[in-house]
Coordinates of C-alpha atoms and ligand atoms in Angstrom, one line a residue:
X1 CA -23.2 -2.8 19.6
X2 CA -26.3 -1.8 22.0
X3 CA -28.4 0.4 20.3
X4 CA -29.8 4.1 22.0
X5 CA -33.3 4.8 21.6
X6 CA -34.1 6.7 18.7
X7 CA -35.8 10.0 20.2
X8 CA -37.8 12.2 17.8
X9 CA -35.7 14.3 15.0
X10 CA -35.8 15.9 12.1
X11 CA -33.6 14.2 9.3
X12 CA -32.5 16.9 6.6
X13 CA -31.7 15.7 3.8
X14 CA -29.2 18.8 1.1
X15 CA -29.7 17.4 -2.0
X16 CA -33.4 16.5 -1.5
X17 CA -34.5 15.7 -5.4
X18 CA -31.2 14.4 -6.0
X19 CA -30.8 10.7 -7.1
X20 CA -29.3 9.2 -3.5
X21 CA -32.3 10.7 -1.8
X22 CA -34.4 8.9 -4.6
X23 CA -32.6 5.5 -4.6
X24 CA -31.2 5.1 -1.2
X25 CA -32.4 7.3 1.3
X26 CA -35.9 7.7 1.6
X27 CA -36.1 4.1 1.0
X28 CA -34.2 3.3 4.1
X29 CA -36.0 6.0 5.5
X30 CA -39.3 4.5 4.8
X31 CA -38.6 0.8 5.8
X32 CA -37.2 2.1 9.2
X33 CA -40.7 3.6 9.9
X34 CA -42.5 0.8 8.2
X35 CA -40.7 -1.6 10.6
X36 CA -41.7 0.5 13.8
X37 CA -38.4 1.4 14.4
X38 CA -38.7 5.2 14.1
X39 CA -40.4 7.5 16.4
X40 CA -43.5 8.3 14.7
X41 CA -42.9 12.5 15.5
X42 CA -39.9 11.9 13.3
X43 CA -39.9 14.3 10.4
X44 CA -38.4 14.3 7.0
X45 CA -37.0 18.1 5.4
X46 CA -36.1 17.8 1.8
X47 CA -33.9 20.7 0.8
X48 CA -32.8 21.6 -3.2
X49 CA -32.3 24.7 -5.3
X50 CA -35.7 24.0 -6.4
X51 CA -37.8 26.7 -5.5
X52 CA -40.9 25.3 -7.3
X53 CA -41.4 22.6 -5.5
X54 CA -44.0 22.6 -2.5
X55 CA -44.2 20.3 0.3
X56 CA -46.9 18.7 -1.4
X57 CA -45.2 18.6 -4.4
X58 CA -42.4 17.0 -3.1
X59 CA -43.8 14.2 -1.8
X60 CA -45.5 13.4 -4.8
X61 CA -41.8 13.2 -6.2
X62 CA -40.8 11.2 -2.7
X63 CA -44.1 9.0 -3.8
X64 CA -42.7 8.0 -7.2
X65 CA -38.8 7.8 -5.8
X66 CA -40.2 5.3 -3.3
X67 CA -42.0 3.3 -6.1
X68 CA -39.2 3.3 -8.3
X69 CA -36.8 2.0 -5.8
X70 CA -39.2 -1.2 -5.2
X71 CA -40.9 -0.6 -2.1
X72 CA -43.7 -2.1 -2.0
X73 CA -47.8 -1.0 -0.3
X74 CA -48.4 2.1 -2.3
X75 CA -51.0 3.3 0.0
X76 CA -48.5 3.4 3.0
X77 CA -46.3 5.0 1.4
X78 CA -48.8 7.5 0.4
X79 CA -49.3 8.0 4.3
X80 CA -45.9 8.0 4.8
X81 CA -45.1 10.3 2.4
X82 CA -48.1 12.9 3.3
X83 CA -47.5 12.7 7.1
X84 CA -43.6 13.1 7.6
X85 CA -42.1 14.5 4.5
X86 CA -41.8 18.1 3.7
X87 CA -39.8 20.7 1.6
X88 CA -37.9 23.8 1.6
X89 CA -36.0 25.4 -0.8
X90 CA -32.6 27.2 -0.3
X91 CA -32.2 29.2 -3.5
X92 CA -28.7 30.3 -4.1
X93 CA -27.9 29.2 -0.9
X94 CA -26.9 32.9 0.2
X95 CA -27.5 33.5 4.7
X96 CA -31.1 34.8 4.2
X97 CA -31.3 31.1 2.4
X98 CA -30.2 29.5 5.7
X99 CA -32.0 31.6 8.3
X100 CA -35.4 30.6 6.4
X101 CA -34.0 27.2 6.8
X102 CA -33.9 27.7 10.4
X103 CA -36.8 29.0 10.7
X104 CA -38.3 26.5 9.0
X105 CA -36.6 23.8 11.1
X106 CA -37.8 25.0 14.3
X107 CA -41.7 25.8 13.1
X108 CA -41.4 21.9 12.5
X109 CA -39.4 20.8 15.7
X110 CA -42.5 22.8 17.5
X111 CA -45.1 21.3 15.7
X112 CA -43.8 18.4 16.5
X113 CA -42.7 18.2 19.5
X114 CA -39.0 17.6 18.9
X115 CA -36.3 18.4 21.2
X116 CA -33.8 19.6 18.7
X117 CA -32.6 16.6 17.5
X118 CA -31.3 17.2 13.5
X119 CA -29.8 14.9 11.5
X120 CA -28.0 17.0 8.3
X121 CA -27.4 14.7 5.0
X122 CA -25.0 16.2 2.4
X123 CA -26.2 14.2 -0.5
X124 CA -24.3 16.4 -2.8
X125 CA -21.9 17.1 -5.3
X126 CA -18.5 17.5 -3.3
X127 CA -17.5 20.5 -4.5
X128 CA -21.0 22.0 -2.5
X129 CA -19.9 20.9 0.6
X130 CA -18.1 23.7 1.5
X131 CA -20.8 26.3 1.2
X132 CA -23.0 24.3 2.6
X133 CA -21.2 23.3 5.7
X134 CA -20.6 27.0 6.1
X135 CA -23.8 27.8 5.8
X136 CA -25.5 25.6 8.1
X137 CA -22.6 26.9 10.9
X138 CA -22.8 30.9 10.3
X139 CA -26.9 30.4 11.1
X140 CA -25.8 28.4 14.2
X141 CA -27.7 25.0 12.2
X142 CA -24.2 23.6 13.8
X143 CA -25.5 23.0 17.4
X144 CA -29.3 22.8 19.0
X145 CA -30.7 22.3 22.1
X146 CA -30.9 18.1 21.4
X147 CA -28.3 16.8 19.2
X148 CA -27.2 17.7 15.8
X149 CA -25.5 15.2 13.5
X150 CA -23.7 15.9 10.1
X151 CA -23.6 13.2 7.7
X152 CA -21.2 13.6 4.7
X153 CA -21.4 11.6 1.6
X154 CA -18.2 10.3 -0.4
X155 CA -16.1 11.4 -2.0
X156 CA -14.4 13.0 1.1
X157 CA -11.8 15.5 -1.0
X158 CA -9.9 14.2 -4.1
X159 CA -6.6 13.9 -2.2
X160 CA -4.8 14.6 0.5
X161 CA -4.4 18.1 0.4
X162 CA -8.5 18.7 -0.5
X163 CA -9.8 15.9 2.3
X164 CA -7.0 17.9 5.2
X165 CA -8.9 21.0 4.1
X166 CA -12.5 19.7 3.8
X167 CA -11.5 18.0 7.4
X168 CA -10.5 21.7 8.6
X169 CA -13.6 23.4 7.0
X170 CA -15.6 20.8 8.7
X171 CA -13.8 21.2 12.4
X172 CA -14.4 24.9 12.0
X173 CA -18.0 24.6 12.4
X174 CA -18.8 20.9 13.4
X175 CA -16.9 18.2 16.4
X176 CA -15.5 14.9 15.2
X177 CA -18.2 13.9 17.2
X178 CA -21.0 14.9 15.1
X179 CA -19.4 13.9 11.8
X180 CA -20.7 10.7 10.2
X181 CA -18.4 10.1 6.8
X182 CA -20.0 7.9 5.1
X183 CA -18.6 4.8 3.4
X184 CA -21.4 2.4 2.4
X185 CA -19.6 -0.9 2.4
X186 CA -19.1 -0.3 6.0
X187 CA -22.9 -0.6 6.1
X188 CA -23.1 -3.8 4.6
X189 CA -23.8 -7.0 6.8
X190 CA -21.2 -9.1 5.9
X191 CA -18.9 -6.6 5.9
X192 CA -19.6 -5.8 9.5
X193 CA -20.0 -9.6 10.3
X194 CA -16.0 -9.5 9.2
X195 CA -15.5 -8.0 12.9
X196 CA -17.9 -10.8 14.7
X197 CA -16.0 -13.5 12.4
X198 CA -13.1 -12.6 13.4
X199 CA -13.4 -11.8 17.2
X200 CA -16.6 -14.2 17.9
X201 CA -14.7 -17.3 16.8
X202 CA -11.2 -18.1 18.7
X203 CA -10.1 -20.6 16.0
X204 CA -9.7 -18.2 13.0
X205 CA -8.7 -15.5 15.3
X206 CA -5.9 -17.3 16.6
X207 CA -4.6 -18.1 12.4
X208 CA -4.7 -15.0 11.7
X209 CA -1.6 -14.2 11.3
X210 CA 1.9 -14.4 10.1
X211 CA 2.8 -17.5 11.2
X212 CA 0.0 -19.1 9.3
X213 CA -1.7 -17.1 6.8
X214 CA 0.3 -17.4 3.1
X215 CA -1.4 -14.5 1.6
X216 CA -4.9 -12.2 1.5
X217 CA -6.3 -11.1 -1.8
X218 CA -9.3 -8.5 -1.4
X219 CA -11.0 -8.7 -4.4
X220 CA -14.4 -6.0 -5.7
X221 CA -15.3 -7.3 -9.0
X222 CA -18.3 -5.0 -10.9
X223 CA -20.0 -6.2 -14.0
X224 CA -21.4 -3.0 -14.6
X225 CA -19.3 0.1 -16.9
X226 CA -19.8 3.2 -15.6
X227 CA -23.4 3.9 -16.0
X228 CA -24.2 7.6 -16.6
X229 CA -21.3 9.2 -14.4
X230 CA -18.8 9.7 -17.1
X231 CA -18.7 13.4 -15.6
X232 CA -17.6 12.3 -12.0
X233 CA -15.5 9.2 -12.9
X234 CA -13.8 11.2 -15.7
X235 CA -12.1 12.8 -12.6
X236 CA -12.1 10.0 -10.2
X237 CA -11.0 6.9 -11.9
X238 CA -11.0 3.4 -9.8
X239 CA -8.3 4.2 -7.6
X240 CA -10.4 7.4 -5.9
X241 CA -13.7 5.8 -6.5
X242 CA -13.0 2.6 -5.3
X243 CA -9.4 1.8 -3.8
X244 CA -9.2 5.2 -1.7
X245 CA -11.8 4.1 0.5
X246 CA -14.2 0.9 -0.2
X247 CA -11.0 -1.6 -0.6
X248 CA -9.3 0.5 2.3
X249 CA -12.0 0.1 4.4
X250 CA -12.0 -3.9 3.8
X251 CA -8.1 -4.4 4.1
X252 CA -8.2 -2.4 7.6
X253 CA -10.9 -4.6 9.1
X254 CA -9.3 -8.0 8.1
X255 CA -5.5 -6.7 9.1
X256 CA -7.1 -4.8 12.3
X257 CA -5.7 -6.0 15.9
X258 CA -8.2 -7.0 18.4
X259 CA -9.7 -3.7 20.0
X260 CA -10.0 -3.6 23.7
X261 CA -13.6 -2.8 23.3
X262 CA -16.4 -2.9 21.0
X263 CA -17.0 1.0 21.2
X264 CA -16.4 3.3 17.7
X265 CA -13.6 4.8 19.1
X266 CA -11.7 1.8 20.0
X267 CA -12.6 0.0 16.8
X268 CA -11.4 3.3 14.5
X269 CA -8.1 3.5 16.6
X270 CA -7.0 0.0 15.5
X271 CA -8.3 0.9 11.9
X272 CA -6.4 3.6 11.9
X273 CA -3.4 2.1 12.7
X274 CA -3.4 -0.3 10.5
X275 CA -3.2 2.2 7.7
X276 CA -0.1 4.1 9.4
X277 CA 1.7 0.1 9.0
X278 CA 0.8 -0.1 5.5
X279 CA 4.3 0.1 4.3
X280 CA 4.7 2.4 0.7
X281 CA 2.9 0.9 -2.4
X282 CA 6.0 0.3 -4.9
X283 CA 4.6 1.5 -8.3
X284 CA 5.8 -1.6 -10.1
X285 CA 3.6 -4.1 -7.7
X286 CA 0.4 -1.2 -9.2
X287 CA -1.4 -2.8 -12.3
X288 CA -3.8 0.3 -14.1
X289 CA -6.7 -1.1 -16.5
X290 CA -9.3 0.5 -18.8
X291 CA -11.9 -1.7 -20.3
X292 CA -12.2 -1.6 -24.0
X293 CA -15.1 -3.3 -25.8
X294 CA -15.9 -6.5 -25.0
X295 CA -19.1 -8.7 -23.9
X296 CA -20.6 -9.9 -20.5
X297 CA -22.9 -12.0 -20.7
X298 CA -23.2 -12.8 -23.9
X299 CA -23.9 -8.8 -24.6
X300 CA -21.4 -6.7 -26.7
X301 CA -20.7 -3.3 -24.4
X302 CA -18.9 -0.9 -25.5
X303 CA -15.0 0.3 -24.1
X304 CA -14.5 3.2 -21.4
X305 CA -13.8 5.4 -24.4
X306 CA -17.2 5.1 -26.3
X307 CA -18.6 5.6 -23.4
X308 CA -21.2 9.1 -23.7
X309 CA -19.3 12.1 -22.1
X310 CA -15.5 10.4 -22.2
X311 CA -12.8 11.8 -24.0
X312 CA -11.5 9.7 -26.7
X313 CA -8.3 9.6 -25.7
X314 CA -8.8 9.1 -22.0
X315 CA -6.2 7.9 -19.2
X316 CA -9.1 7.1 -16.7
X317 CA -8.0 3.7 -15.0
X318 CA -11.2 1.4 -14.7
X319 CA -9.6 -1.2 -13.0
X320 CA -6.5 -1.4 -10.5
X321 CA -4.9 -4.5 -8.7
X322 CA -1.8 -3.9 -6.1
X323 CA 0.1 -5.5 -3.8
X324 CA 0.8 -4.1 0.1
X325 CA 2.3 -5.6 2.6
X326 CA 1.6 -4.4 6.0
X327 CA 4.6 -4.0 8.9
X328 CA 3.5 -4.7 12.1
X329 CA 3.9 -7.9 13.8
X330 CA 0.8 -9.7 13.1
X331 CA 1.2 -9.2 9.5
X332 CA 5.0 -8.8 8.7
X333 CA 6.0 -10.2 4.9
X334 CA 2.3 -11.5 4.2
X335 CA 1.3 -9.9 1.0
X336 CA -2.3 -8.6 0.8
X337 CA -3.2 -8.7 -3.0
X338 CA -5.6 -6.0 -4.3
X339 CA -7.8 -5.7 -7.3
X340 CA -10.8 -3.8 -8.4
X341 CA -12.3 -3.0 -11.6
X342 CA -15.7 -2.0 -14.1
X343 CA -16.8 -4.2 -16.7
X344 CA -14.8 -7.2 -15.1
X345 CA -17.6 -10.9 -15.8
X346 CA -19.4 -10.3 -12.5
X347 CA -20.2 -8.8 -9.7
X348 CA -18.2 -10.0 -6.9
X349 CA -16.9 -8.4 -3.2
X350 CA -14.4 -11.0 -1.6
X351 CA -12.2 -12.1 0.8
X352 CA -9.3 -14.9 0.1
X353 CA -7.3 -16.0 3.0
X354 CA -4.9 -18.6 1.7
X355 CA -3.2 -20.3 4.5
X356 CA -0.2 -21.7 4.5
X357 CA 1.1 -25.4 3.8
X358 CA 1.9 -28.5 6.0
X359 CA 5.7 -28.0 6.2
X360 CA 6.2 -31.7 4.8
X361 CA 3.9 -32.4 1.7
X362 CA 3.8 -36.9 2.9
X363 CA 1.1 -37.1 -0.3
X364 CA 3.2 -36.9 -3.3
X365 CA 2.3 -38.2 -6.8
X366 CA 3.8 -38.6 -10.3
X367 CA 3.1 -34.4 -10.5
X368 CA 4.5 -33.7 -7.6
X369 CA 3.2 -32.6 -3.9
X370 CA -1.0 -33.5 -4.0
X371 CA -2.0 -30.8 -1.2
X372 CA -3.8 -27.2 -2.4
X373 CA -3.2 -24.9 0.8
X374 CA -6.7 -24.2 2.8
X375 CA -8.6 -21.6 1.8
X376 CA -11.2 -19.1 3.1
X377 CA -13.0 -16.9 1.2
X378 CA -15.4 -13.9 2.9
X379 CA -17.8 -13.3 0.7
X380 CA -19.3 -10.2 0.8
X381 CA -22.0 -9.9 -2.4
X382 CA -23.8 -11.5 -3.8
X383 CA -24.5 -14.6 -2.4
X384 CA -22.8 -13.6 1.2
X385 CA -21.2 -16.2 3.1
X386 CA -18.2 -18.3 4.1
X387 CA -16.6 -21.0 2.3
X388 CA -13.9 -23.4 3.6
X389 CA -11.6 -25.2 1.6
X390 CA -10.4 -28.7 2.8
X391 CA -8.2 -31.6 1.6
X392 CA -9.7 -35.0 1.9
X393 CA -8.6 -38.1 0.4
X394 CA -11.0 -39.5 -2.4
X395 CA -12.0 -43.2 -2.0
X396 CA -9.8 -44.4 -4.1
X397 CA -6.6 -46.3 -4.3
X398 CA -4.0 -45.2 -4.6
X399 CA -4.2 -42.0 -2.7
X400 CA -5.8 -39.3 -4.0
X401 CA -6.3 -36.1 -2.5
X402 CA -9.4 -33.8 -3.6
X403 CA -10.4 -30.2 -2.5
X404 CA -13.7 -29.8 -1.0
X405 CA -15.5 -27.3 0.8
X406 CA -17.6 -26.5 3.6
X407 CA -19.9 -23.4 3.0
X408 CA -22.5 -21.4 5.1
X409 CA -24.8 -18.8 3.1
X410 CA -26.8 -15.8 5.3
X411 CA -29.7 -15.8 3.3
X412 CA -30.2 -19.8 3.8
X413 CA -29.8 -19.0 7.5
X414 CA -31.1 -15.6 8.1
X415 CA -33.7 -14.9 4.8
X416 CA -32.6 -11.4 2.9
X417 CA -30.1 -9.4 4.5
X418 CA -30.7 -5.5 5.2
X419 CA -29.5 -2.5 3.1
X420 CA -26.5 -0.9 3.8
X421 CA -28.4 2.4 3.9
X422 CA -30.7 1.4 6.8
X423 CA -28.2 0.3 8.9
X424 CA -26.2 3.4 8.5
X425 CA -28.8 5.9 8.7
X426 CA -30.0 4.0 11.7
X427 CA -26.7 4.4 13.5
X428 CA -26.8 8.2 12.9
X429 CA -30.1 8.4 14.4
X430 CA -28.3 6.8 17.5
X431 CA -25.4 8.2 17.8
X432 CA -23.4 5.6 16.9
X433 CA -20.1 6.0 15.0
X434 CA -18.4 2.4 14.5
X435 CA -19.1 1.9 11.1
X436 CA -18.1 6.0 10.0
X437 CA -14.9 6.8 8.3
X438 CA -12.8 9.3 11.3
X439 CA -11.2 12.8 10.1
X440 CA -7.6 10.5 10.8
X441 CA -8.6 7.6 8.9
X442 CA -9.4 9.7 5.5
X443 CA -6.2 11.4 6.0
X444 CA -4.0 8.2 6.5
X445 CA -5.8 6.8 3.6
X446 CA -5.5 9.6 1.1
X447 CA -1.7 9.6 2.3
X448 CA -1.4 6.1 1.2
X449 CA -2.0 6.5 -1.9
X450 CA -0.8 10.4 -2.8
X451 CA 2.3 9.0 -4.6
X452 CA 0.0 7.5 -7.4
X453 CA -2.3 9.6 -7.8
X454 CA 0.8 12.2 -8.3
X455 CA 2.5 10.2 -10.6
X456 CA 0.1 7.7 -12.6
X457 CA 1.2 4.8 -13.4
X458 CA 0.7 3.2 -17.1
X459 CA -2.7 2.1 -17.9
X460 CA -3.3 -0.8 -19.6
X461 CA -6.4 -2.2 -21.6
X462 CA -8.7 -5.0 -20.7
X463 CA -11.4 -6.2 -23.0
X464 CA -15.3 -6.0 -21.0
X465 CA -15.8 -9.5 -19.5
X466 CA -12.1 -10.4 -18.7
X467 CA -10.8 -10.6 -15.5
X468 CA -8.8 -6.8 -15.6
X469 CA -5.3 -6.3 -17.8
X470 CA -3.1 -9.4 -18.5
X471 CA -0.2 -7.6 -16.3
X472 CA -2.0 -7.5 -13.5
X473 CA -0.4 -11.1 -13.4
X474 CA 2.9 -9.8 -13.4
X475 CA 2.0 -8.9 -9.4
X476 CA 1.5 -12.6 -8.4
X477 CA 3.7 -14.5 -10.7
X478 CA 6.9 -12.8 -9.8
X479 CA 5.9 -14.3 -6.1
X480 CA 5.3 -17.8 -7.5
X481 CA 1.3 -17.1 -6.7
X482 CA -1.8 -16.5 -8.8
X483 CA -4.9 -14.9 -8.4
X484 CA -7.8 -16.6 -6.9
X485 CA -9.8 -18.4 -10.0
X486 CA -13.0 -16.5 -9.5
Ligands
BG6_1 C1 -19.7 3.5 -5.2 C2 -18.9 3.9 -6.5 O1 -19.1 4.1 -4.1 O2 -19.7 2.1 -5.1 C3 -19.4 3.1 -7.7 O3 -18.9 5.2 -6.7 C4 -19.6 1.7 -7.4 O4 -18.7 3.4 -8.8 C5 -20.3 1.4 -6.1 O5 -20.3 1.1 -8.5 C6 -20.2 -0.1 -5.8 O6 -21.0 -0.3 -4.7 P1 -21.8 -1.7 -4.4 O7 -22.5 -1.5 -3.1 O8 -22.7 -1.9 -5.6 O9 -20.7 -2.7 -4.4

């Protein structure tokens, strides 16, 4: 992954006062200049409805967004804010709107001295992309004398019919080439590290497979409810908000086949083909959840339903675990285990490989065969890292055989890892598209799971704090297998 220089641009961000441009984005954008990596003639254009707002007002908002978020050294981000951030409204977003964005775009690319090099950031409601993409093209904002990139938040449609036509909207004005889809997880280090763990290090590589891997649970485990999104999630539900795309994203780059390069292109090919092998998802290997009231940590919260702005009687799933298996050769009868939910005990992102079993168990005792099948878990947050699990005989007579484990941890080796949104933002700016969801890969995904979202499958309650519904059991059992104890 060699990086390009990052030459001068303006980064645009649609949806300029909007909560991602508070938490994520200008942080990211401040720590990349605080750390030297971007040009210091790079500029910063919020835009919003907003037509109050001034440049100077705006970055006394971008002032208080950055200290809210935790970054620390007020008086540089004073500077910071004062020297490369501006505003400009769009106001109904009508053409005149977009030609005084233009206009202002290029009085800043001149004072500047920037080549026409525009990064656009849709951090906005979905159902604004459409103008807004159409907006940008009819003004010719599409395509500039540098480069222009178009960076497009989730969620990419709400199924497969609204992602083909947001993909067709999007082609109309804008290359595959210049579109960035964003799915943060992809910007996480660990979960990119999944890609140098697996093709860095021969002896996993060469497990990894049928012949010896028993089964792969992928598992995203969030403590927190649904915060104040009852709006958007009323609509979504885990399987769009979560399964659609984060847990797709992990299960192709742990099923993926060795690429014959490390280019974006390469890498999404073999991505995308993994999802074309996932064989249908059978409706009675689906669990649904909703959290009812319950307590984590100690603290009562309430259930899905009590939650402010959703319906009494709501169907929402909060949770959702599911079995695929995957028919290619590498993979052929292994079952990948699925499972996500809100309100489960903790927070936890992780990978299970479970390998198989010596074909003769020689350490038997009274119970029956001593040896637990080896173990490795990927995982990705908190506490990311690796963990091994081993037999090895306890010294003691008669022979006893205990499970222990040999761990590595990033932040004991490497100190605090980076955010997602700095190492995404930072590939935009050069241009590189390995860790960005392609037009083909939201389609195959959305097609993966159309037959469930079309016909829902029951929901089932959970209290807060347990690990999703009891029938989510029913998925493993009926295999002789359980869930990873987490
Ligand atoms: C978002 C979902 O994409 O990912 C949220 O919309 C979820 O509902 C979040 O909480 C989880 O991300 P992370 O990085 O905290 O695991």
């Amino acid at each position: 992954m060699g990086r390009n220089p990052i030459e001068p641009h303006l980064f645009i961000i649609l949806g300029g006062t909007g909560d991602l441009t508070q938490r994520k984005l200008l942080p990211a954008l401040y720590r990349l200049t605080a750390q030297g990596i971007l040009n210091d003639r790079s500029r910063i254009l919020g835009v919003a409805r907003d037509s109050n707002l001034s440049d100077q007002s705006f970055r006394n908002w971008a002032r208080e967004a950055l200290a809210t978020a935790g970054v620390s050294g007020k008086e540089m981000t004073a500077n910071w804010c004062d020297q490369c951030v501006y505003y400009q409204p769009i106001g109904v977003g009508s053409e005149g709107d977009y030609r005084s964005l233009l206009a202002r775009v290029q009085e800043l690319e001149r004072k500047y001295n920037i080549a026409g090099n525009r990064a656009f950031y849709l951090a906005l409601p979905p159902d604004a992309f459409p103008t807004t993409i159409r907006g940008l093209g009819q003004v010719g904002l599409n395509q500039s004398s540098g480069w222009t990139r178009l960076v497009i938040e989730k969620p990419f449609g709400h199924d497969l019919a609204s992602a083909q036509e947001l993909n067709r909207l999007v082609h109309t004005d804008f290359n595959e080439s210049q579109i960035y889809r964003i799915d943060h997880y992809l910007g996480k280090e660990t979960v990119q590290n999944l890609l140098v763990f697996r093709f860095a290090n021969a002896i996993f590589e060469s497990l990894w497979n049928r012949d010896r891997v028993e089964s792969i649970e992928i598992t995203v485990a969030e403590d927190l409810g649904i915060e104040k999104r009852a709006h958007y999630y009323e609509h979504a539900g885990a399987l769009r908000d979560m399964v659609q795309n984060h847990l797709t994203q992990l299960l192709t780059l742990v099923a993926m086949e060795v690429p014959p390069s490390f280019e974006a292109d390469a890498i999404r090919t073999e991505k995308i083909k993994v999802l074309h092998t996932v064989m249908p998802i059978r409706p009675e290997e689906v669990v649904l959840g909703q959290y009812t009231r319950g307590k984590i940590d100690g603290q009562e919260v309430p259930g899905y339903r009590e939650e402010p702005g959703v319906a009494p009687d709501s169907n929402t799933e909060t949770s959702v675990a599911f079995r695929v298996e995957i028919d290619n050769w590498r993979w052929q009868g292994v079952p990948f285990y699925l499972r996500t939910g809100k309100r489960l005990p903790r927070r936890l992102t992780q990978i299970a490989v479970t390998f198989r079993s010596p074909p003769i168990c020689l350490f038997q005792s009274l119970d029956g065969c001593q040896i637990h099948p080896n173990v490795l878990t990927i995982t990705l947050q908190p506490d990311e890292g690796f963990d091994l699990f081993f037999e090895v005989k306890a010294p003691v007579q008669p022979v006893k055989i205990k499970t222990q484990r040999l761990h590595f941890r990033y932040t004991e080796a490497f100190g605090p890892l980076p955010e997602a949104y700095e190492t995404l933002l930072l590939d935009v700016l050069t241009g590189d598209q390995t860790l960005f969801v392609h037009a083909d890969e939201v389609e195959a995904s959305w097609r993966l799971f159309a037959p469930l979202l079309e016909q829902k499958p029951q929901v089932h309650e959970y209290a807060a704090g347990s690990w999703g519904p009891p029938e989510a059991d029913q998925i493993t059992d009926r295999e002789g297998r359980r869930w990873q104890t987490l």
